[in-house]
Coordinates of C-alpha atoms in Angstrom, one line a residue:
M2 CA 0.1 0.0 -0.1
T3 CA 1.3 3.5 -1.0
G4 CA -0.4 7.1 0.3
V5 CA -0.9 9.1 3.2
T6 CA -4.1 7.0 4.4
P7 CA -2.2 3.5 5.1
T8 CA 1.3 5.2 6.4
V9 CA -1.1 6.9 8.8
V10 CA -3.1 3.9 9.5
R11 CA -0.1 1.9 9.6
L12 CA 1.5 4.9 12.6
K13 CA -1.7 4.4 14.3
L14 CA -1.3 0.7 14.5
S15 CA 2.4 1.2 15.7
L16 CA 1.5 3.4 18.6
L17 CA -0.4 0.9 19.7
R18 CA 1.6 -2.2 19.4
N19 CA 4.4 0.1 21.1
G20 CA 2.7 1.8 23.8
L21 CA 1.8 -2.1 25.1
R22 CA 5.0 -3.0 24.7
Q23 CA 6.6 -0.6 27.4
S24 CA 5.2 -2.6 30.5
G25 CA 3.1 -5.6 31.5
G26 CA 0.9 -2.9 33.3
R27 CA 0.0 -1.5 30.9
R28 CA -0.5 -4.2 28.8
A29 CA -3.2 -5.8 31.5
A30 CA -5.1 -2.3 31.7
F31 CA -5.4 -2.3 28.0
I32 CA -6.6 -5.9 27.6
A33 CA -9.0 -6.0 30.8
S34 CA -10.5 -2.2 29.9
A35 CA -10.6 -4.0 26.0
V36 CA -12.6 -7.4 27.8
V37 CA -14.9 -5.1 30.0
A38 CA -15.7 -2.6 27.0
L39 CA -16.9 -5.7 24.5
L40 CA -18.2 -7.6 27.6
F41 CA -20.4 -3.9 28.0
A42 CA -21.1 -3.8 24.1
A43 CA -22.3 -7.3 23.3
L44 CA -24.8 -7.3 26.5
Q45 CA -25.4 -4.2 25.3
L46 CA -25.9 -5.8 21.9
L47 CA -28.3 -8.5 23.1
G48 CA -30.8 -6.5 24.8
L49 CA -31.2 -4.1 21.8
I50 CA -31.8 -6.9 20.0
A51 CA -34.3 -8.4 22.2
L52 CA -36.4 -5.2 22.0
R53 CA -37.5 -5.9 18.5
G54 CA -41.0 -6.0 18.8
N55 CA -41.7 -3.2 21.4
A56 CA -43.8 -0.3 20.2
H57 CA -40.7 2.0 21.6
A58 CA -37.5 0.1 20.2
D59 CA -37.2 3.0 17.9
A60 CA -37.4 5.7 20.4
V61 CA -34.5 3.6 22.5
A62 CA -32.6 2.9 19.2
V63 CA -32.3 6.6 18.6
L64 CA -31.8 8.2 21.7
G65 CA -29.5 5.5 22.6
T66 CA -27.2 6.1 19.1
S67 CA -27.6 10.4 20.2
V68 CA -26.1 9.3 24.0
L69 CA -23.2 7.4 21.7
A70 CA -22.6 10.9 19.3
L71 CA -22.8 12.6 22.7
G72 CA -20.1 10.1 24.4
W73 CA -17.7 10.5 21.4
A74 CA -18.1 14.9 20.9
V75 CA -16.8 15.1 25.0
M76 CA -14.3 12.1 25.5
P77 CA -11.3 14.0 23.5
L78 CA -11.9 17.3 26.0
F79 CA -11.4 14.8 29.0
F80 CA -9.2 12.2 28.0
P81 CA -6.7 13.4 25.1
S82 CA -3.8 11.6 25.9
G83 CA -6.5 8.2 25.1
D84 CA -5.2 8.7 21.4
E85 CA -1.5 9.7 20.5
T86 CA -2.7 10.6 16.7
L87 CA -5.3 13.2 18.4
D88 CA -3.1 15.9 18.1
P89 CA -2.2 16.8 14.8
T90 CA 0.3 19.3 16.0
R91 CA 2.5 16.3 16.0
L92 CA 2.6 16.4 12.0
V93 CA 3.3 20.2 11.5
M94 CA 6.5 19.5 10.0
L95 CA 5.9 17.3 7.8
P96 CA 5.0 18.0 3.9
L97 CA 1.6 17.0 4.2
R98 CA -1.9 18.5 3.0
P99 CA -5.2 19.3 5.0
R100 CA -7.4 17.7 3.0
P101 CA -5.2 14.6 2.2
L102 CA -4.0 14.8 5.8
V103 CA -7.6 14.6 7.2
R104 CA -8.9 11.2 5.0
A105 CA -5.7 9.7 6.6
L106 CA -6.6 10.6 10.2
L107 CA -10.2 9.4 9.8
A108 CA -9.1 6.5 8.4
A109 CA -7.0 5.9 11.3
S110 CA -9.8 6.8 13.6
L111 CA -11.4 3.4 12.8
V112 CA -8.9 1.5 14.6
G113 CA -9.6 0.5 17.9
I114 CA -11.6 -0.5 21.0
G115 CA -14.2 2.8 20.4
P116 CA -14.7 2.2 17.0
L117 CA -15.5 -1.3 17.8
F118 CA -17.4 -0.4 20.6
T119 CA -19.8 2.4 18.7
V120 CA -20.0 -0.7 15.8
L121 CA -21.4 -2.7 18.3
L122 CA -24.1 -1.0 19.7
L123 CA -24.9 0.8 16.5
T124 CA -25.8 -2.8 15.1
G125 CA -28.0 -3.1 18.0
C126 CA -30.0 0.3 17.6
V127 CA -30.7 -0.6 13.5
V128 CA -31.2 -4.6 14.3
S129 CA -33.8 -3.7 17.0
V130 CA -35.8 -1.8 14.4
A131 CA -35.4 -3.2 11.0
H132 CA -37.9 -5.5 9.4
G133 CA -37.6 -6.7 6.2
A134 CA -34.8 -7.3 3.4
A135 CA -34.8 -3.1 2.4
A136 CA -34.6 -2.3 6.1
Y137 CA -31.5 -4.1 6.7
G138 CA -29.9 -3.0 3.7
T139 CA -30.3 0.3 4.7
A140 CA -28.7 -0.4 8.4
V141 CA -25.8 -1.0 6.2
V142 CA -25.5 2.3 5.4
A143 CA -26.7 3.4 8.3
V144 CA -24.2 2.2 10.4
A145 CA -21.2 3.1 8.8
L146 CA -22.5 6.6 8.2
A147 CA -23.4 7.1 11.9
L148 CA -19.7 5.9 12.9
L149 CA -17.8 8.1 10.4
V150 CA -20.3 11.0 11.9
C151 CA -19.3 10.0 15.5
V152 CA -15.3 9.7 14.8
A153 CA -15.7 12.6 12.5
L154 CA -17.3 15.4 15.0
A155 CA -14.3 13.8 17.8
R156 CA -11.7 14.9 15.9
A157 CA -13.3 18.0 14.6
V158 CA -13.4 19.0 18.6
A159 CA -10.4 18.2 19.2
T160 CA -8.8 19.8 16.4
A161 CA -10.6 23.1 17.3
N162 CA -9.0 22.7 20.8
V163 CA -6.1 20.9 20.4
R164 CA -4.3 24.0 21.9
L165 CA -6.5 24.2 24.8
L166 CA -6.2 20.4 24.9
T167 CA -2.4 20.7 25.5
S168 CA -2.2 23.4 27.5
R169 CA -2.7 23.5 32.1
K170 CA -6.6 24.3 31.5
G171 CA -6.3 21.1 29.5
R172 CA -5.1 19.0 32.1
D173 CA -8.2 20.6 34.2
L174 CA -10.9 19.7 32.1
A175 CA -9.2 15.9 31.9
V176 CA -8.9 16.3 36.3
L177 CA -12.3 17.0 36.4
S178 CA -13.6 14.3 34.0
G179 CA -14.5 12.4 37.2
L180 CA -16.8 15.4 38.3
V181 CA -18.8 14.7 34.8
I182 CA -19.1 10.8 35.3
A183 CA -20.6 11.6 39.0
I184 CA -23.6 13.7 37.4
G185 CA -24.1 11.5 35.2
A186 CA -23.9 8.6 36.7
Q187 CA -26.7 10.7 38.9
L188 CA -29.1 11.6 35.6
V189 CA -28.6 8.1 34.5
N190 CA -29.9 6.7 37.5
F191 CA -32.5 9.4 38.1
G192 CA -33.5 8.4 34.3
A193 CA -33.5 4.5 34.8
Q194 CA -36.1 5.4 37.8
R195 CA -38.4 7.7 36.0
L196 CA -38.3 4.7 33.1
G197 CA -38.8 2.1 35.6
S198 CA -42.4 4.0 36.8
A199 CA -43.5 5.1 33.7
G200 CA -42.2 3.2 30.8
L201 CA -40.5 3.7 27.6
G202 CA -43.4 5.7 26.4
E203 CA -41.3 8.6 28.2
L204 CA -38.5 8.5 25.5
A205 CA -41.2 9.2 23.0
P206 CA -41.4 13.2 22.5
V207 CA -37.6 13.4 23.2
A208 CA -36.7 10.6 19.9
D209 CA -39.3 12.5 17.5
V210 CA -36.7 15.5 18.0
L211 CA -33.8 13.1 18.2
R212 CA -34.4 11.1 14.6
W213 CA -33.7 14.1 12.8
L214 CA -30.4 15.1 14.1
P215 CA -27.2 13.2 13.2
P216 CA -26.3 10.9 13.5
A217 CA -29.6 9.8 15.0
S218 CA -31.2 10.1 11.5
A219 CA -29.5 7.2 10.0
V220 CA -30.9 4.9 12.6
G221 CA -34.5 6.4 12.3
A222 CA -34.0 6.0 8.4
V223 CA -33.8 2.3 9.5
H224 CA -36.9 2.7 11.0
S225 CA -38.8 4.6 8.5
V226 CA -37.8 2.3 5.8
A227 CA -39.0 -0.6 8.2
E228 CA -42.6 1.6 8.6
G229 CA -42.6 2.2 4.5
A230 CA -42.0 6.1 4.7
Y231 CA -39.1 6.3 2.1
G232 CA -39.0 9.7 1.1
T233 CA -38.9 9.9 4.9
A234 CA -36.0 7.6 5.1
V235 CA -34.1 9.0 2.1
A236 CA -33.7 12.8 4.2
Q237 CA -33.2 11.4 7.2
L238 CA -29.8 9.7 5.5
L239 CA -29.7 13.1 4.0
V240 CA -29.3 15.2 7.1
S241 CA -26.2 12.5 8.4
A242 CA -24.5 12.8 5.7
A243 CA -24.9 16.9 4.9
A244 CA -23.8 16.7 8.8
L245 CA -20.6 14.2 7.9
G246 CA -19.7 16.7 5.0
L247 CA -19.9 19.7 7.3
L248 CA -18.0 18.4 10.3
V249 CA -15.5 17.3 7.6
A250 CA -15.2 20.4 6.2
V251 CA -15.0 22.0 9.9
W252 CA -11.9 19.9 10.8
A253 CA -10.3 20.9 7.4
R254 CA -10.5 23.8 8.3
G255 CA -9.6 24.3 11.5
L256 CA -6.8 21.6 10.6
T257 CA -5.2 24.3 8.1
R258 CA -5.5 27.4 10.4
L259 CA -3.4 25.3 12.9
M260 CA -1.3 23.6 10.3
T261 CA 0.0 27.3 8.8
S262 CA -0.7 29.9 12.1
P263 CA 1.8 30.0 15.3
D264 CA 1.1 28.8 18.6
G265 CA -0.2 32.0 20.6
S266 CA -2.4 30.6 24.0
T267 CA 1.2 30.7 25.8
L268 CA 1.3 34.6 25.3
Q269 CA -2.2 35.1 25.5
A270 CA -2.2 32.8 28.2
A271 CA 0.7 35.2 30.1
D272 CA -1.4 38.1 29.3
A273 CA -4.5 37.1 31.3
G274 CA -2.9 36.0 34.1
A275 CA -0.9 39.7 34.2
R276 CA -4.0 41.1 33.8
E277 CA -5.9 38.6 36.5
R278 CA -2.9 40.0 38.8
S279 CA -3.0 43.8 38.0
S280 CA -7.0 44.0 38.2
S281 CA -7.6 41.3 41.3
G282 CA -9.3 42.9 44.0
L283 CA -9.4 39.7 46.6
G284 CA -6.7 41.3 49.0
R285 CA -8.3 43.9 49.8
L286 CA -11.3 42.0 50.9
L287 CA -9.6 40.0 53.1
P288 CA -8.3 40.7 56.9
A289 CA -5.2 42.6 56.9
G290 CA -2.1 40.2 58.2
R291 CA -1.2 36.8 58.3
T292 CA -4.9 35.7 58.4
G293 CA -5.7 37.7 55.0
T294 CA -3.0 36.2 53.2
V295 CA -3.7 33.1 54.1
M296 CA -7.0 33.2 53.0
E297 CA -6.1 34.6 49.3
R298 CA -3.7 31.8 49.1
T299 CA -6.2 29.4 50.1
L300 CA -8.4 30.9 48.1
R301 CA -6.0 31.4 45.0
Y302 CA -5.3 27.0 45.2
I303 CA -8.8 26.1 44.6
W304 CA -9.3 28.4 41.7
R305 CA -5.4 27.5 40.1
D306 CA -4.1 24.3 41.2
P307 CA -5.8 21.2 39.3
K308 CA -6.0 18.5 42.1
T309 CA -7.6 21.4 44.5
K310 CA -9.9 22.8 41.7
A311 CA -11.5 18.8 41.0
A312 CA -12.1 18.4 44.9
W313 CA -13.9 21.7 45.2
V314 CA -16.1 21.3 42.4
T315 CA -16.7 18.1 42.6
S316 CA -17.8 18.4 46.3
L317 CA -20.2 21.1 45.1
A318 CA -21.7 19.2 42.6
I319 CA -22.5 16.2 44.8
G320 CA -23.6 18.5 48.1
L321 CA -26.4 20.3 45.6
I322 CA -27.0 16.7 43.5
V323 CA -27.5 14.3 46.7
P324 CA -30.5 16.4 48.4
V325 CA -32.5 17.9 45.0
F326 CA -32.2 14.8 43.2
N327 CA -33.4 12.8 46.6
A328 CA -36.7 16.1 46.4
L329 CA -37.0 15.1 42.8
Q330 CA -38.2 12.1 43.0
G331 CA -40.3 12.2 46.0
T332 CA -38.3 10.3 48.3
G333 CA -35.5 12.6 50.0
S334 CA -35.6 13.9 53.5
I335 CA -34.8 17.2 54.4
Y336 CA -31.8 16.5 56.6
F337 CA -30.2 15.2 52.8
A338 CA -29.3 19.3 53.0
C339 CA -26.6 18.4 55.1
F340 CA -24.7 16.5 52.5
A341 CA -23.6 19.5 51.3
A342 CA -21.9 21.2 54.7
G343 CA -20.6 17.6 55.1
M344 CA -18.9 17.2 51.1
L345 CA -17.1 21.2 51.7
G346 CA -16.2 20.5 55.0
I347 CA -13.8 17.4 53.9
Q348 CA -11.9 20.0 52.4
M349 CA -10.7 20.8 55.5
Y350 CA -8.8 17.7 55.6
N351 CA -5.4 17.3 54.5
Q352 CA -4.9 20.9 54.3
F353 CA -1.4 20.6 54.0
G354 CA -0.5 17.5 52.0
Q355 CA -2.7 20.4 49.1
D356 CA 0.7 22.4 49.7
T357 CA 2.9 19.5 48.6
S358 CA 6.5 20.2 48.6
A359 CA 5.7 23.7 48.3
F360 CA 4.5 23.5 52.5
W361 CA 8.4 24.2 53.1
M362 CA 7.9 27.7 52.9
V363 CA 4.7 27.6 54.7
A364 CA 6.7 25.4 57.4
M365 CA 9.4 28.7 58.0
S366 CA 6.9 30.9 58.6
I367 CA 5.4 28.9 61.7
S368 CA 8.2 29.0 64.6
S369 CA 5.0 28.5 67.4
P370 CA 2.0 27.2 68.3
R371 CA 0.4 31.0 67.7
D372 CA 1.8 31.4 64.1
A373 CA 0.1 27.8 63.7
Y374 CA -3.3 28.5 65.1
V375 CA -3.5 31.8 62.6
E376 CA -2.3 29.5 59.6
L377 CA -5.0 27.1 60.2
R378 CA -7.5 30.1 61.4
G379 CA -6.6 31.5 58.4
R380 CA -7.0 28.6 56.1
A381 CA -10.4 27.6 57.7
L382 CA -12.0 31.0 57.2
A383 CA -11.0 30.5 53.7
L384 CA -13.4 27.8 53.7
L385 CA -15.4 29.4 55.3
V386 CA -16.5 31.9 52.5
I387 CA -17.5 29.2 50.1
T388 CA -19.4 26.6 52.2
L389 CA -21.2 28.7 55.1
P390 CA -23.8 30.3 51.9
Y391 CA -23.4 27.5 49.9
A392 CA -24.6 25.5 52.9
T393 CA -27.0 28.0 53.2
L394 CA -28.0 27.9 49.5
V395 CA -28.9 24.4 49.1
T396 CA -30.5 23.8 52.3
V397 CA -32.9 26.6 51.6
L398 CA -33.3 25.3 47.8
T399 CA -34.3 21.9 49.6
T400 CA -36.5 23.1 52.2
A401 CA -38.0 25.0 49.8
M402 CA -38.4 21.5 47.4
L403 CA -40.1 19.7 49.7
G404 CA -42.1 22.8 51.2
A405 CA -40.9 22.1 54.9
W406 CA -40.2 25.7 55.5
A407 CA -40.8 24.8 59.6
R408 CA -37.9 23.1 59.8
L409 CA -35.1 25.1 57.9
P410 CA -34.2 26.3 61.3
E411 CA -33.4 23.0 62.5
V412 CA -31.8 22.0 59.4
L413 CA -29.8 24.6 59.2
G414 CA -28.2 24.6 62.8
L415 CA -27.1 20.8 62.1
S416 CA -25.6 22.1 59.0
F417 CA -23.3 24.7 60.8
A418 CA -22.7 22.0 63.7
L419 CA -21.7 19.7 60.9
L420 CA -19.5 22.1 59.0
G421 CA -17.7 23.4 63.1
A422 CA -17.2 19.7 63.5
M423 CA -15.4 18.9 60.5
L424 CA -13.2 22.0 60.4
A425 CA -12.1 21.2 64.0
T426 CA -11.2 17.4 63.3
G427 CA -10.3 18.4 60.0
A428 CA -7.3 20.4 61.1
W429 CA -6.5 18.1 63.7
T430 CA -5.6 15.3 61.2
S431 CA -3.9 17.8 59.1
A432 CA -1.6 18.1 62.0
R433 CA -1.7 14.2 62.6
F434 CA -2.4 12.1 59.9
P435 CA -0.6 14.0 56.9
Y436 CA 0.1 12.9 53.4
S437 CA 1.7 13.6 50.1
I438 CA -1.2 14.1 46.6
P439 CA 0.3 13.4 43.5
Q440 CA 0.4 16.2 40.9
E441 CA 0.4 14.2 37.9
G442 CA -2.5 11.8 37.1
H443 CA -5.9 10.6 39.0
K444 CA -4.3 9.4 42.0
N445 CA -5.6 11.5 44.6
V446 CA -2.8 9.6 47.5
A447 CA 0.7 8.7 46.8
P448 CA 1.9 5.1 47.3
G449 CA 2.2 3.8 50.3
Q450 CA 0.2 6.4 52.2
A451 CA -3.5 5.0 51.4
G452 CA -3.6 3.9 55.2
L453 CA -3.1 7.1 56.3
A454 CA -5.5 9.1 54.0
W455 CA -8.3 6.1 55.3
I456 CA -7.5 7.1 59.2
A457 CA -7.3 10.6 58.6
I458 CA -10.6 11.3 56.1
F459 CA -12.5 8.3 57.7
G460 CA -11.6 8.5 61.2
G461 CA -12.2 11.8 61.1
M462 CA -15.6 12.1 59.7
V463 CA -16.7 9.3 62.7
S464 CA -15.4 11.7 65.4
A465 CA -17.4 14.7 63.2
A466 CA -20.4 12.7 63.8
L467 CA -19.6 11.8 67.7
L468 CA -18.9 15.4 68.0
C469 CA -22.0 16.8 66.4
A470 CA -23.8 14.1 68.9
P471 CA -25.4 17.2 71.6
V472 CA -27.0 18.7 68.6
I473 CA -28.1 16.0 67.3
A474 CA -29.8 14.9 70.2
L475 CA -31.6 18.3 70.9
T476 CA -32.8 17.5 67.2
I477 CA -34.1 14.5 68.4
W478 CA -35.9 15.6 71.6
L479 CA -37.5 18.7 70.1
N480 CA -39.1 16.2 67.5
V481 CA -40.4 13.5 69.6
S482 CA -41.6 15.9 72.8
A483 CA -45.2 17.4 72.1
N484 CA -44.1 21.3 72.6
G485 CA -41.1 20.5 70.6
G486 CA -42.0 22.2 67.4
A487 CA -42.6 25.3 68.9
W488 CA -38.9 25.8 70.4
S489 CA -37.6 24.3 66.8
W490 CA -35.7 27.9 65.2
L491 CA -33.9 27.4 68.7
L492 CA -31.7 25.1 66.6
L493 CA -30.3 27.2 64.2
P494 CA -28.5 29.5 66.4
V495 CA -27.8 26.8 68.8
G496 CA -26.0 25.0 66.1
A497 CA -23.9 28.2 64.9
V498 CA -22.6 29.0 68.1
Y499 CA -21.8 25.3 68.7
G500 CA -20.2 25.1 65.3
A501 CA -17.8 28.1 66.0
A502 CA -16.8 27.0 69.4
I503 CA -15.9 23.6 68.2
T504 CA -14.0 25.3 65.3
A505 CA -12.0 27.2 67.2
A506 CA -11.6 24.4 70.0
G507 CA -10.2 22.2 66.8
L508 CA -8.1 25.3 66.0
H509 CA -6.5 25.6 69.3
L510 CA -6.2 21.7 70.3
A511 CA -4.4 21.2 66.4
A512 CA -2.2 24.2 66.6
P513 CA 0.8 23.0 69.2
R514 CA 0.8 19.7 66.9
T515 CA 1.3 21.6 64.3
S516 CA 4.4 24.0 65.0
T517 CA 5.9 20.5 67.1
R518 CA 5.5 17.6 64.2
L519 CA 6.3 20.4 61.1
P520 CA 9.5 18.1 60.3
E521 CA 7.0 14.8 59.8
I522 CA 4.4 16.7 58.1
L523 CA 7.0 18.5 55.4
T524 CA 8.5 15.0 55.4
A525 CA 4.9 13.3 54.4
V526 CA 3.4 16.1 52.3
S527 CA 6.7 16.2 49.8
R528 CA 6.2 12.2 48.7
G529 CA 5.3 11.1 45.2

């Protein structure tokens, strides 16, 4: 074979082969992931085939194809390193024209587990709606067309964002991929419960729209042929074909611009950083002295450090999703609103590990328990700037959704008490059980320190629950007593005062231990 396309396909195969040769662990991970993915695809294929004859099989097939296309569109943003050929900047020095290169990369994109997974699912979708020889003939065209649309969509998105994907902001997106998976899992769970109670007929209105959007329109064409609507089927196939042509044109245009224009992303990022530094008013809003300095440093870590940002965004999202989704399902309790305070309170744990090896600069400024107390207090106050209003907002929103306004004061009081207890235990465990957070990859604990992390987090959470016992006992007593409902509003000030008091006590207890264990803390957080 000669030409650009065969060469690029052989390059893709070589990259896969050489990658598997690097280590036995990588080879085992690849084989395990391939087996799991293909097994899942085979089970989905059998399930879709089992839907043949069901009145709503076409709705499931169309919606499944749309979800598949959505996955192809977003995965390059979150996992850009999964395919080395996704970065066309590696080919800019070669004498290649964009259009032949587009054809070559499109062919290379059809090699791998992802395309095979997609073919199996698309096959199941078309088989579930195909009836008759004409429909099966259309199904062959539909599968090929839908696959090409998915691949071209992924390539166009990756090419348009290749500068972002290779920058630090791109690595932020990759770290945040876990958040998307967590939210997606909750949405799938919510949708499955709704379908379980209402049936597949709930999908019909959405499917009626999606069957005219590519690449689901190609699968919709198979169903139209089976129903004898040949004109409609031709129109739906043309929609997917036009989308494929448009995506290839956009991809080629982006590839041309990428291969002929200089990379100015670094200069733009530097200019943006300079503007941010010159216009930031954060320091003027914080207290003077060391407390304000520590607060500003902590808030900047939250915004700029990928691992810290990912942890915060995940906690913010899950702290909202759990109470809200339970309220939407009609099975929730207003006390689920405390989940927001609990998720955000976890961010107080392992405070020094978030600094990694840079903690030595902080350690140099701590010479007494008083210095350690001010350091811990500043970090706690920075967390409260976000956690207090957010926990209040989630509690009010959950209360409004459930219509339980009479219980708002007691739930707010419980949330404030829980938050204070977690800040107290988080400060103490940060000094007693520090551990390192690797900056590269998706691991949140350095090798050999998993035991420390489990003790710090789960031990601290159990201790926080025990510290909240007085407020919890008061809440139970007021709810079971005959006239307790009239006094439940007292839980709000009691919880707020108790949370503040327990936080102050925790900081005072953690400060001496922090100042005396600085060498051990520095050694622990600098590993990995």
